[in-house]
Coordinates of C-alpha atoms (C1' of nucleotides) in Angstrom, one line a residue:
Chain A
X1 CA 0.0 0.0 0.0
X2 CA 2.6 2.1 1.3
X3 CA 4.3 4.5 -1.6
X4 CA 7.5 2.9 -0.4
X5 CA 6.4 0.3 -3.5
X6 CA 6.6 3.5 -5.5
X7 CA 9.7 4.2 -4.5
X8 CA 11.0 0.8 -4.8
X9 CA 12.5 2.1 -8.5
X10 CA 15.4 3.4 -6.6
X11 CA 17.4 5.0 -9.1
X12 CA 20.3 2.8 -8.3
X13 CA 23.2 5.0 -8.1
X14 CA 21.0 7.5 -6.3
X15 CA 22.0 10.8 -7.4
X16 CA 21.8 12.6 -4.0
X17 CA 23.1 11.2 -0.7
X18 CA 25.6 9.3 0.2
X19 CA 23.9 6.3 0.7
X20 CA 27.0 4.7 2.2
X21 CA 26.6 1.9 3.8
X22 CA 24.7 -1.1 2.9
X23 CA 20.9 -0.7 4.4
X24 CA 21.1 -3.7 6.4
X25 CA 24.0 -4.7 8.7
X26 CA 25.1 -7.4 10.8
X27 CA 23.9 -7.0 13.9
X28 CA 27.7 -7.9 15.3
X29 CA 29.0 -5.1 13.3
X30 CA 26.5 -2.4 14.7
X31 CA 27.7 -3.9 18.1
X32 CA 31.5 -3.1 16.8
X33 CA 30.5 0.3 15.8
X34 CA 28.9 1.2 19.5
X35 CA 31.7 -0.2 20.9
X36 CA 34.3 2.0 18.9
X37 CA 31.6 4.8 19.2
X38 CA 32.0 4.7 23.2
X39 CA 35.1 4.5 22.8
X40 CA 35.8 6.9 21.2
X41 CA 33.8 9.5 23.2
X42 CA 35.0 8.0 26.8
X43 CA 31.4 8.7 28.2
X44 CA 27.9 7.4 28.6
X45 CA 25.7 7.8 25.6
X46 CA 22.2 8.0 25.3
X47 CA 20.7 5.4 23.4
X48 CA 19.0 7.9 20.7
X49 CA 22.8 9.5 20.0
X50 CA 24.4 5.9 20.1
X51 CA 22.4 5.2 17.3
X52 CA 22.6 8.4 15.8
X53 CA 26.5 8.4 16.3
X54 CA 26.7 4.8 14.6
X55 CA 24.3 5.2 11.9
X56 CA 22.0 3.0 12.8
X57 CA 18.6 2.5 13.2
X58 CA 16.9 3.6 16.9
X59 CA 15.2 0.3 17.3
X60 CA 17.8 -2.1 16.1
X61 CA 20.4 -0.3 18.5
X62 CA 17.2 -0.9 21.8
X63 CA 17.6 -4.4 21.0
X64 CA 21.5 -5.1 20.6
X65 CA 21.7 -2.3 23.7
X66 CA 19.7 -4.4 25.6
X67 CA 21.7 -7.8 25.0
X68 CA 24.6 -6.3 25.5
X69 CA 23.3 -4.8 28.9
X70 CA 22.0 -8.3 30.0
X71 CA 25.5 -10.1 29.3
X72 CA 27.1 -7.4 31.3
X73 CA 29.1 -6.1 28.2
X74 CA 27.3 -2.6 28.8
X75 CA 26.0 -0.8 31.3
X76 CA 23.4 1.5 31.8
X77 CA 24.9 5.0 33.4
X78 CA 23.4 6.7 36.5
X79 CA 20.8 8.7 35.2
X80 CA 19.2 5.6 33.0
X81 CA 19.4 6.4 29.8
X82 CA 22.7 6.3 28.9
X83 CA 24.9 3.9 28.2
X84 CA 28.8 3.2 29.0
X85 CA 31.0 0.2 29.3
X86 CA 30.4 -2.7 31.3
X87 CA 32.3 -4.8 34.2
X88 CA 32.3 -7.5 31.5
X89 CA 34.7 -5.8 29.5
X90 CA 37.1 -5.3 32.4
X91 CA 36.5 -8.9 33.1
X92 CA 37.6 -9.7 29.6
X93 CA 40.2 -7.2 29.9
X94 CA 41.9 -8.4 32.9
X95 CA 41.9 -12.0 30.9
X96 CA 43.7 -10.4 28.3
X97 CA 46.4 -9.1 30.5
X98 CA 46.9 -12.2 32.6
X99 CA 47.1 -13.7 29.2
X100 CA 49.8 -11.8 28.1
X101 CA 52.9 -11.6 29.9
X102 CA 54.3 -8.8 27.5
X103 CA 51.5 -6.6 28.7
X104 CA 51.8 -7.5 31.8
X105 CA 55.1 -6.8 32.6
X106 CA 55.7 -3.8 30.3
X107 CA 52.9 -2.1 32.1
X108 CA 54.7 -2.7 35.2
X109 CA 58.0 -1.5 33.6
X110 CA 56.7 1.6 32.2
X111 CA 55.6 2.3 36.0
X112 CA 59.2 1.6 36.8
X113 CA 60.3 4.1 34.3
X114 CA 57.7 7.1 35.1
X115 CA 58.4 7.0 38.7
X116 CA 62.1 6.6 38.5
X117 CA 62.4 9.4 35.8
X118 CA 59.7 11.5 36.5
X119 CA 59.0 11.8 33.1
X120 CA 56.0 10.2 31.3
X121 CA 56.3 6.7 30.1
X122 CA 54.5 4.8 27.6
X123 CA 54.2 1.3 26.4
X124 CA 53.2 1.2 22.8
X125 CA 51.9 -1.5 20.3
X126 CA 50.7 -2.0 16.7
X127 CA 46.8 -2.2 16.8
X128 CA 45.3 -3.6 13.6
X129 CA 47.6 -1.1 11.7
X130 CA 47.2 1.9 14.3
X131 CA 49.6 2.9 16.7
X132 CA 48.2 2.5 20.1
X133 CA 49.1 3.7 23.7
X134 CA 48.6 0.7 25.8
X135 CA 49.8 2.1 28.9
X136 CA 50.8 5.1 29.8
X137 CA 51.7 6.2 33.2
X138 CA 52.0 10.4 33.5
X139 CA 55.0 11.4 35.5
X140 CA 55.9 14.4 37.4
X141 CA 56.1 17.2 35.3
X142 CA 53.9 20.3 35.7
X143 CA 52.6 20.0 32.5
X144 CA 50.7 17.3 31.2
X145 CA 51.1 14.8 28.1
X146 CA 47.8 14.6 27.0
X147 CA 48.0 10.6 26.4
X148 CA 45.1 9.0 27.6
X149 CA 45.7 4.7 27.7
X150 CA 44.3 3.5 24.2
X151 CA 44.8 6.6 22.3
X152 CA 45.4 6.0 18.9
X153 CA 47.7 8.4 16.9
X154 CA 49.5 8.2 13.6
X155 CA 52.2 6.5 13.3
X156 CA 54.6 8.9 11.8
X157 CA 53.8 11.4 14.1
X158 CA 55.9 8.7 16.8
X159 CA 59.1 7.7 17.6
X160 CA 57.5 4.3 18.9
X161 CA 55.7 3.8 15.5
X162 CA 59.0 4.3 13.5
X163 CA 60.6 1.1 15.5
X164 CA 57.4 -0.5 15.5
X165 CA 57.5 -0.7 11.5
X166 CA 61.1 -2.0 11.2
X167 CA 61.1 -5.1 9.3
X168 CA 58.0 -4.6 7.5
X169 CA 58.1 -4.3 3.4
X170 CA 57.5 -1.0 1.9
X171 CA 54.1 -1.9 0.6
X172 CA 52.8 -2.7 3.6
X173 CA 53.8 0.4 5.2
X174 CA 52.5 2.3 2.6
X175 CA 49.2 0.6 3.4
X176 CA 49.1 1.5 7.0
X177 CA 50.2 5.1 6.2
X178 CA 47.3 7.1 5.1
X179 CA 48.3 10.5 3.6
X180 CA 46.8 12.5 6.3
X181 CA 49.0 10.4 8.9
X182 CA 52.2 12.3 6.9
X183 CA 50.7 15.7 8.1
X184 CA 51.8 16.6 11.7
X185 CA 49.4 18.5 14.0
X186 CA 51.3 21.6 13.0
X187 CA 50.4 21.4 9.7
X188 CA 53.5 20.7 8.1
X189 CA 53.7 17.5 6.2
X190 CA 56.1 14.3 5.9
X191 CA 57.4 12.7 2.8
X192 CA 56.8 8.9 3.3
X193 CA 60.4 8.3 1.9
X194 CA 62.0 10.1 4.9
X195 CA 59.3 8.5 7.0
X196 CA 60.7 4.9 5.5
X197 CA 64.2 5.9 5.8
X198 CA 63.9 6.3 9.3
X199 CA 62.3 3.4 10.1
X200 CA 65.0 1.7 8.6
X201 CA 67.7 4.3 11.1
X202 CA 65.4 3.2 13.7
X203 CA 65.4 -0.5 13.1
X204 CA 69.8 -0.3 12.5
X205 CA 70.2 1.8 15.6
X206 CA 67.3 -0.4 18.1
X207 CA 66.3 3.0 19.1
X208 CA 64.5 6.6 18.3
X209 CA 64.4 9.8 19.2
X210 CA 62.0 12.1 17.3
X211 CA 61.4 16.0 18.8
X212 CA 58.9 18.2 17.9
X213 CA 56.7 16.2 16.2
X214 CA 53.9 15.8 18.0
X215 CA 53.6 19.3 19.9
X216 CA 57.2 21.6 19.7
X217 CA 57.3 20.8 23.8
X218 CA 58.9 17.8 23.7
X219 CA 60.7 15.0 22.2
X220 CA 60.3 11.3 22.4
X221 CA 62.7 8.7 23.2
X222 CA 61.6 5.0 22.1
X223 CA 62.7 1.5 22.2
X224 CA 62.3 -2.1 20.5
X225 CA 60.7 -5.2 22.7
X226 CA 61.7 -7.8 20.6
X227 CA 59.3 -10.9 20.4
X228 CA 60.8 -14.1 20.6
X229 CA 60.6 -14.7 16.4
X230 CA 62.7 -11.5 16.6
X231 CA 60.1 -8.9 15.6
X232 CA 59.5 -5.5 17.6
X233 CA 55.9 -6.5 19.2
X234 CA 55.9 -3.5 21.4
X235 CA 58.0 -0.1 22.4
X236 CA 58.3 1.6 25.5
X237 CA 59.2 5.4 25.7
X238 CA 59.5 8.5 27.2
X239 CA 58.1 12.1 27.1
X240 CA 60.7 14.4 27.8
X241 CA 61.3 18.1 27.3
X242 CA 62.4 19.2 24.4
X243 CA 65.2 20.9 25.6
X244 CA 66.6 17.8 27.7
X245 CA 70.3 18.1 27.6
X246 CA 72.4 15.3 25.1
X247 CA 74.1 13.8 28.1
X248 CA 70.7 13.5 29.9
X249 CA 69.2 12.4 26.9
X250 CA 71.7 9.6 26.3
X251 CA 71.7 8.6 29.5
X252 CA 67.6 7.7 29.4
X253 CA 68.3 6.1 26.1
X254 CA 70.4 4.0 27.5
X255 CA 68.1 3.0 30.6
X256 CA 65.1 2.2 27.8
X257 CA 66.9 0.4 26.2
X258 CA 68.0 -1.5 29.0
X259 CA 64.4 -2.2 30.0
X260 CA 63.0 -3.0 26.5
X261 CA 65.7 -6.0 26.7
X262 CA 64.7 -7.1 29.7
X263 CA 60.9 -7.4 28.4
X264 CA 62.0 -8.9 25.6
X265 CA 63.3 -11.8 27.5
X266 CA 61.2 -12.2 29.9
X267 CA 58.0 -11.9 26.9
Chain B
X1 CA 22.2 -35.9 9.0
X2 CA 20.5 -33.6 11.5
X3 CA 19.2 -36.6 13.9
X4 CA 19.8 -34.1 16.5
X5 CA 16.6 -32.7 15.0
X6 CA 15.4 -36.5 14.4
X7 CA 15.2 -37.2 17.9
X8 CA 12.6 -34.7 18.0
X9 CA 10.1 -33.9 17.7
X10 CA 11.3 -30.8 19.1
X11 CA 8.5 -30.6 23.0
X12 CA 9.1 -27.1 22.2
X13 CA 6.7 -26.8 25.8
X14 CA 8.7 -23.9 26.5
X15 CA 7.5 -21.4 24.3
X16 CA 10.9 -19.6 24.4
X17 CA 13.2 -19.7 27.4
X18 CA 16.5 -21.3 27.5
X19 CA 16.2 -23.1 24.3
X20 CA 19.0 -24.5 24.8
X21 CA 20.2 -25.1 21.4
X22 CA 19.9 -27.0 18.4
X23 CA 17.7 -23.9 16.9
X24 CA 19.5 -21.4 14.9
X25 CA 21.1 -18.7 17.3
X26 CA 21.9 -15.2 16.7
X27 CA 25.4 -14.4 15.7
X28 CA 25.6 -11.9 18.6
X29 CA 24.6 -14.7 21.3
X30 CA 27.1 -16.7 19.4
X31 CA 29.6 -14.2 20.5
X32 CA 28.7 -13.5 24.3
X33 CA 29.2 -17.2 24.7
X34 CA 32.3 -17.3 22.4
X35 CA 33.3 -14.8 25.1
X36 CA 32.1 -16.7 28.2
X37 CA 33.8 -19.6 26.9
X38 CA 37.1 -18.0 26.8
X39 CA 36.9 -16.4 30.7
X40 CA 35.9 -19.6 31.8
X41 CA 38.7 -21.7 30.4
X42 CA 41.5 -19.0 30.5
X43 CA 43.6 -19.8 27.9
X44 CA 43.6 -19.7 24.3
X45 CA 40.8 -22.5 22.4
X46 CA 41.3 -24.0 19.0
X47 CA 38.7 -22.9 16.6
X48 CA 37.1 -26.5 16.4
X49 CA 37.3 -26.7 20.4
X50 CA 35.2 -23.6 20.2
X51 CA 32.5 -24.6 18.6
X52 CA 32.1 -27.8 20.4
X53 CA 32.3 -25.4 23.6
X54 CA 29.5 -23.3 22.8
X55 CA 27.7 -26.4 21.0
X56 CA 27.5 -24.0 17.8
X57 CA 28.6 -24.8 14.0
X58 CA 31.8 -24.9 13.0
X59 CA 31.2 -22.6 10.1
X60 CA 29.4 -20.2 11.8
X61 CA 32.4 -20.1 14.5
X62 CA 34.8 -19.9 11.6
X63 CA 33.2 -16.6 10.0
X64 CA 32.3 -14.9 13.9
X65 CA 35.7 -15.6 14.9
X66 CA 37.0 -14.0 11.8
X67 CA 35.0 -10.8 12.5
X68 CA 36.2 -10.3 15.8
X69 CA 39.9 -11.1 15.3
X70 CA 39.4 -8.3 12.9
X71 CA 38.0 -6.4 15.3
X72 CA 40.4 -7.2 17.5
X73 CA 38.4 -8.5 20.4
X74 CA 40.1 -11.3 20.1
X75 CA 43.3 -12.6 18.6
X76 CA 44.9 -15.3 17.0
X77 CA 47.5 -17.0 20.0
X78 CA 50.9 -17.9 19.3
X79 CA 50.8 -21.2 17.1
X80 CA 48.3 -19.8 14.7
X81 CA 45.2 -21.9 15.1
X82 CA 44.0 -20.7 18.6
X83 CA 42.2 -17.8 19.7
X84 CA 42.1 -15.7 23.0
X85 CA 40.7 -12.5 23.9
X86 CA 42.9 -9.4 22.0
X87 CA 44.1 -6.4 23.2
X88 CA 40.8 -4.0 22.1
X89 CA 38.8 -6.3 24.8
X90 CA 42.0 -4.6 27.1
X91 CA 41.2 -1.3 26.0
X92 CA 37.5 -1.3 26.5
X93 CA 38.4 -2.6 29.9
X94 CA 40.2 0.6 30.5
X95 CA 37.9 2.6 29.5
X96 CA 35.6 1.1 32.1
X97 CA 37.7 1.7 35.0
X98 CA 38.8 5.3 34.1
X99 CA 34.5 6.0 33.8
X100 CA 34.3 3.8 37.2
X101 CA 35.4 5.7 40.0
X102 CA 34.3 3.2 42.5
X103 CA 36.3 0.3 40.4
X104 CA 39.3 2.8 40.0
X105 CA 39.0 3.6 44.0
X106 CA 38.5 0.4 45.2
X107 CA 41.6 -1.3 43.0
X108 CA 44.2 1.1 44.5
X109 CA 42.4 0.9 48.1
X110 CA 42.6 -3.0 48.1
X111 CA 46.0 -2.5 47.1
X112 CA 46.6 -0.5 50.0
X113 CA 44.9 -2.8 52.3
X114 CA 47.0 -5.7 51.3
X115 CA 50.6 -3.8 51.1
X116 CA 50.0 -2.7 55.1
X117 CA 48.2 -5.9 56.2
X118 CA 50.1 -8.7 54.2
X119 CA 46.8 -10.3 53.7
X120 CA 45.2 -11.4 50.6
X121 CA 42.3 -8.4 49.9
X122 CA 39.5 -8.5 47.7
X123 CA 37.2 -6.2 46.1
X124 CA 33.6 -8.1 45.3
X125 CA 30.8 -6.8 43.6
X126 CA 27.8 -8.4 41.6
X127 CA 28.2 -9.1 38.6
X128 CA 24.6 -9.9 37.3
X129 CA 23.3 -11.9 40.0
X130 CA 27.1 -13.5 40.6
X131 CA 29.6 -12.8 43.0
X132 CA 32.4 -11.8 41.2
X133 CA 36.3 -10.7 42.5
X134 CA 36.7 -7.7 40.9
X135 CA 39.7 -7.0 41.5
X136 CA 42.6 -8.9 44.1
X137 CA 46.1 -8.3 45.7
X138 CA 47.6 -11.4 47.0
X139 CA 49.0 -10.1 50.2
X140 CA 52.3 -11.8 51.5
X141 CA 51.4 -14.9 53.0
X142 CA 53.5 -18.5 52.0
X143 CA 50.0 -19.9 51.2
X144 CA 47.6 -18.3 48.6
X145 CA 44.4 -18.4 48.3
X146 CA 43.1 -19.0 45.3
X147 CA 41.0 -16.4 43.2
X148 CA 41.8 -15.2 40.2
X149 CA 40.0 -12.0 39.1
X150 CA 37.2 -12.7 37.3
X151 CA 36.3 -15.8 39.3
X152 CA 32.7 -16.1 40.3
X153 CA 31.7 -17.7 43.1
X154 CA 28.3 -18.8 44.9
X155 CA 27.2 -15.8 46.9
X156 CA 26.3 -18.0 50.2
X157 CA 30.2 -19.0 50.3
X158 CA 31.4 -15.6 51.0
X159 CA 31.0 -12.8 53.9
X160 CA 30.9 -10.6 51.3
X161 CA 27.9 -12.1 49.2
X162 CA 25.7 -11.3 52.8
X163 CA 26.7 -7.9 52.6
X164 CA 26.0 -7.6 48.6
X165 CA 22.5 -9.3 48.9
X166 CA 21.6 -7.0 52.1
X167 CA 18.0 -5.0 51.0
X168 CA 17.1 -7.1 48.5
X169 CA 13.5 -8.9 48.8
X170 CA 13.2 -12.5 50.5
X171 CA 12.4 -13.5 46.1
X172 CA 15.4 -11.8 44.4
X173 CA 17.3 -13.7 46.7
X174 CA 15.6 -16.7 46.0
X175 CA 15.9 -16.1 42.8
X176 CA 19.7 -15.9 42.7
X177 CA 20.9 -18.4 45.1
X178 CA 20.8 -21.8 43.2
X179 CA 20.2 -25.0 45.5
X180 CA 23.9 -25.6 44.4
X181 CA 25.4 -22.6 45.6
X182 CA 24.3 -23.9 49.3
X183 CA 26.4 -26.2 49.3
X184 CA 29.5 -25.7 50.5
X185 CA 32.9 -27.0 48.6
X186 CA 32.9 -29.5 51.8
X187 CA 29.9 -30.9 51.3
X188 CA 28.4 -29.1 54.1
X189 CA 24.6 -27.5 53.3
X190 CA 23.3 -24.5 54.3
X191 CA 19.8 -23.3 55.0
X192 CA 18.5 -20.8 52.9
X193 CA 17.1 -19.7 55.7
X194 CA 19.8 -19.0 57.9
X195 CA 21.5 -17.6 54.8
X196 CA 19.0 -14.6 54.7
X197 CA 19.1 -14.8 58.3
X198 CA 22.7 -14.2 58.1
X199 CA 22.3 -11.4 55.5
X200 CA 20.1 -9.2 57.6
X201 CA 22.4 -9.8 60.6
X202 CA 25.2 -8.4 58.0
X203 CA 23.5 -5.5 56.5
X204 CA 22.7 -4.0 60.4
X205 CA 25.9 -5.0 62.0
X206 CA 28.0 -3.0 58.9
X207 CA 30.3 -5.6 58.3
X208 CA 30.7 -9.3 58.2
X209 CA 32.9 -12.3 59.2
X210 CA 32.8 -15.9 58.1
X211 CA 34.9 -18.7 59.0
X212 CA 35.9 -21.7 57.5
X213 CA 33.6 -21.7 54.5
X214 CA 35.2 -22.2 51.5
X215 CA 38.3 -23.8 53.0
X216 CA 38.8 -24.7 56.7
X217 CA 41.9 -23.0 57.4
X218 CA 41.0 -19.2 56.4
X219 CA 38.4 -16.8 57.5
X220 CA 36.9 -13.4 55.7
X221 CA 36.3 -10.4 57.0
X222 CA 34.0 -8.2 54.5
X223 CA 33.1 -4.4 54.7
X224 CA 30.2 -2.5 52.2
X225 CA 30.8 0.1 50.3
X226 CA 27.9 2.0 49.7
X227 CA 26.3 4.0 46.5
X228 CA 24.8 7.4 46.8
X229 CA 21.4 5.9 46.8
X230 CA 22.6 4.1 49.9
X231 CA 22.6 0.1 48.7
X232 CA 25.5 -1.8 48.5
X233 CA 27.2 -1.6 45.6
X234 CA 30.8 -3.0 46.7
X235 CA 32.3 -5.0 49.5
X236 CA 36.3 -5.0 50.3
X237 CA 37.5 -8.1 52.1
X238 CA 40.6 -9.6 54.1
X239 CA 41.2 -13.3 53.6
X240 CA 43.1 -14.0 57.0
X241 CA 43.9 -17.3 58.8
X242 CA 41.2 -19.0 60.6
X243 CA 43.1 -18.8 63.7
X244 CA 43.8 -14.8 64.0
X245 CA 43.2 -13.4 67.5
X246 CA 39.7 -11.9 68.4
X247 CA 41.8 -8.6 68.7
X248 CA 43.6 -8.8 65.7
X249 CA 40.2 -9.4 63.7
X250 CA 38.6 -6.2 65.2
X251 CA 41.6 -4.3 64.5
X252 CA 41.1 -5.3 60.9
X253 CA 37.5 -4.9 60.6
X254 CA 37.5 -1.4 62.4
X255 CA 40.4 -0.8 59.1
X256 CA 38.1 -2.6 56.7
X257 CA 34.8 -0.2 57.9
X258 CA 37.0 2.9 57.4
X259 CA 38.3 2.1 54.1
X260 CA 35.0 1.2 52.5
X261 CA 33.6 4.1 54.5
X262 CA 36.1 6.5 52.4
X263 CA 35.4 4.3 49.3
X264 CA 31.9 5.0 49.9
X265 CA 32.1 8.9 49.9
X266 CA 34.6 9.1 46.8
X267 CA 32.3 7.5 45.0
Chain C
dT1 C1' -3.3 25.4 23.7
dA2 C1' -0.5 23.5 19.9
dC3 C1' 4.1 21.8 18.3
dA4 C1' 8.4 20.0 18.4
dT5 C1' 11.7 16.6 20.3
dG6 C1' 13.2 12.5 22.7
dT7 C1' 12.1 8.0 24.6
dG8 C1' 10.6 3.2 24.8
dT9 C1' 7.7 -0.6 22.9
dC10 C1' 5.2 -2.7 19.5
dT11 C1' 4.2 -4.9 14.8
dT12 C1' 5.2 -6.3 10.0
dT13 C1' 8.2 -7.1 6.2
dT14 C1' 12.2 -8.8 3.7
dG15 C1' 17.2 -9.1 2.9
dT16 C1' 20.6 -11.9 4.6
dA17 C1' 23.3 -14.3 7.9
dA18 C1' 23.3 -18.8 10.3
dG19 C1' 23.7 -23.3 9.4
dA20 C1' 24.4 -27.8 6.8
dG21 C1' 27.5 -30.0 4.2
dA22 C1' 31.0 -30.8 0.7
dC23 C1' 35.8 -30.2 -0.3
dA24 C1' 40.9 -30.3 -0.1
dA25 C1' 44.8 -30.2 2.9
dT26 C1' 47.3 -31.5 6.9
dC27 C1' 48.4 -34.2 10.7
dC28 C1' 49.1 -38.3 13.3
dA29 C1' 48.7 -43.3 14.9
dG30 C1' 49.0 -47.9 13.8
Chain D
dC1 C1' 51.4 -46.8 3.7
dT2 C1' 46.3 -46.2 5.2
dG3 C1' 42.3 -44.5 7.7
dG4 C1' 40.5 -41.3 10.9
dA5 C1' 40.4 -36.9 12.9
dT6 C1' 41.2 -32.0 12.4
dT7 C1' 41.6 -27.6 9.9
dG8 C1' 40.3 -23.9 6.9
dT9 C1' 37.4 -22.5 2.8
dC10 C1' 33.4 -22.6 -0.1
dT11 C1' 28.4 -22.9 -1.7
dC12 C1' 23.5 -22.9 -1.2
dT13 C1' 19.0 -22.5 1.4
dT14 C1' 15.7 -20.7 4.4
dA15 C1' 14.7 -19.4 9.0
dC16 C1' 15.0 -15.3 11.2
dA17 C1' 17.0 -10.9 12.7
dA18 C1' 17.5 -6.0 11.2
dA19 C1' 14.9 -2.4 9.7
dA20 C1' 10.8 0.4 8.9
dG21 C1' 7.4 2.6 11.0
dA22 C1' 3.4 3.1 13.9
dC23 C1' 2.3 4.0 18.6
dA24 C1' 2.1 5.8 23.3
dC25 C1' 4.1 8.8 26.6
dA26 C1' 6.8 11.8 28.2
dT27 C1' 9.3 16.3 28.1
dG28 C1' 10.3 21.3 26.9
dT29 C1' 8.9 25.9 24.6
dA30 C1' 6.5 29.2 21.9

DNA sequence: TACATGTGTCTTTTGTAAGAGACAATCCAG
DNA sequence: CTGGATTGTCTCTTACAAAAGACACATGTA
């Protein structure tokens, strides 16, 4: 009855709007999606935004909310109509780190490292192609490194992310890269051969130091955990000032370094 | 040859309920228990092992295990054909304790508890309907008790699953204690009613103390931690030898009641 | 008062994802 | 070597979940 038979025609390549995605998705990826979505915003979201903010329609995102609220995955914020992580997820989480002595231990280390220093310390991994903050522990400094734990940032713009490459073929970095990765925060913009080059410097030297990069405050000091087939699975760094002396500077190289190989052993 | 189906002629009495299986499933249940299957076995699973564990098709296990390893949720382990919860699971945990402040509180106030006592200390919570240990610090004793994080146990075991249940109607209760969970690892059985009995005595007195429940040689000492609205959303407890003084055991309750007291105001 | 905006629960429709099964490729025990 | 068990990929069908949309009930605000 409904004109929607009318309609049905549907120009094909519709003219007007994007109509990007697909009409009907899987309802595991809409569950991806608000997951990423929350995550990305690090709050509670009301269900009518959640869906708006994933695309989605309202009542497909009331039923998967609700699933995901019974198994514990989600929970519903304070006020009750909002919705933010659930325990689940730490559950899972806490698996995931028992399961992983790498994790476990760099965490631990990069705790180490922050408190002895004073400076801001990071463990860092490759995360389905992203650079990713896994742990980051903040330091004594006045100011603060904005770098909250699962922040993800382009690799480029890192020292960590030019070790974490080493040993991958040029194609493949060139697929991870994305052209806006190249441009810093500043504006000013990276060629990908320089960026290749030193990954290769990086990889030779089994450490980096980029400054400036990210914000003209500070550099970054990072160095290679080796997994035991030899690859670099993880860095840990530091966040100094940019005006930390050489001999200072070499002297925290050297103690990165130092701890990297001990993870590396010990996994 | 579906005689899985031949042997049935399906009662099908219950018009939904647990239908246990057999019926097609949604992909996203599929998941949860993927999920649940991995907590409760703790180590990485063979795709095949999977499927027989959540009783699903191997197929179907092969393409949702695909999607979530792409996601990241979970990832492949170390020989290549087995899978484990992945580092994004990690990140979403994060994100629930840094928009927890109880769970963020309570961690660091266990730790405390533990570092100064030398006992093993224990933050509880429900974790729908369950009694879960959120989060635990060993403490320095030559034996250890066992409890992973993560590990759910029957609320009528524990001091702490009295406090938890304290203000909840005679039928929730009911509802959530099992006839299994009365019965202790030893064989013993408890009364349901002396169980509420037990709860009520708990939720007046402000704390609670059991002995020799879920092994003869320890006992627990549990303290609330309270919500805003005033129920009981978190207990922190001391696992200490069965044979600790009367005085000692106040001294550690009156610690206990503070410290949740302080949890209990931070939020 | 009307009018918009947001929320939560229904029903109906239909595109597609779950499932069964076939297949080749390993792997291992006897 | 052979035969059984396991692994990973593929194809096809149809049962069923995602979507659309109507509804009821709050809000706020002109």
């Amino acid at each position: 009855m409904q004109d929607g038979n009318a309609l049905a025609v549907r120009p094909d390549a519709g003219p007007d709007e994007d109509r990007n995605s697909g009409s009907r998705e899987k309802g595991l990826n809409r569950v991806l999606h608000i997951l990423e979505f929350l995550h990305a915003n690090q709050r509670a979201i009301g269900i009518g935004d959640l869906a708006k903010g994933v695309n989605a329609p309202r009542s497909t995102i009331y039923t998967l909310v609700r699933s995901l609220v019974d198994a514990g995955l989600l929970e519903m914020a304070g006020d009750g109509n909002r919705v933010y992580f659930g325990k689940k997820l730490y559950l899972y989480g806490m698996d995931y780190v028992r399961g992983n002595d790498l994790l476990r231990h760099g965490r631990q280390e990069v705790d180490n490292l922050s408190r002895e220093t004073g400076e801001t310390s990071e463990l860092c991994m490759l995360q389905s192609g992203r650079y990713t903050i896994v742990h980051s522990s903040p330091g004594t400094r006045p100011f603060r490194i904005s770098s909250a734990t699962g922040l993800q940032i382009p690799l480029p713009w890192t020292a960590s992310g030019r070790l974490l490459l080493a040993g991958f073929e040029r194609a493949v970095i060139e697929d991870m890269v994305s052209e806006d990765d190249l441009v810093l925060p500043d504006g000013r913009r990276l060629l990908l051969d320089d960026f290749i080059a030193d990954i290769a410097t990086a990889g030779a030297a089994g450490y980096c130091v980029t400054s400036g990069l990210v914000d003209a405050y500070t550099k970054c000091l990072a160095a290679p955990v080796f997994s035991a087939a030899g690859k670099v699975e993880a860095t840990i760094c530091l966040v100094v000032p940019i005006d930390t002396s050489e001999e200072k500077t070499g002297d925290l190289i050297a103690l990165l370094r130092e701890r990297a190989a001990r993870l590396s052993i010990t996994g």
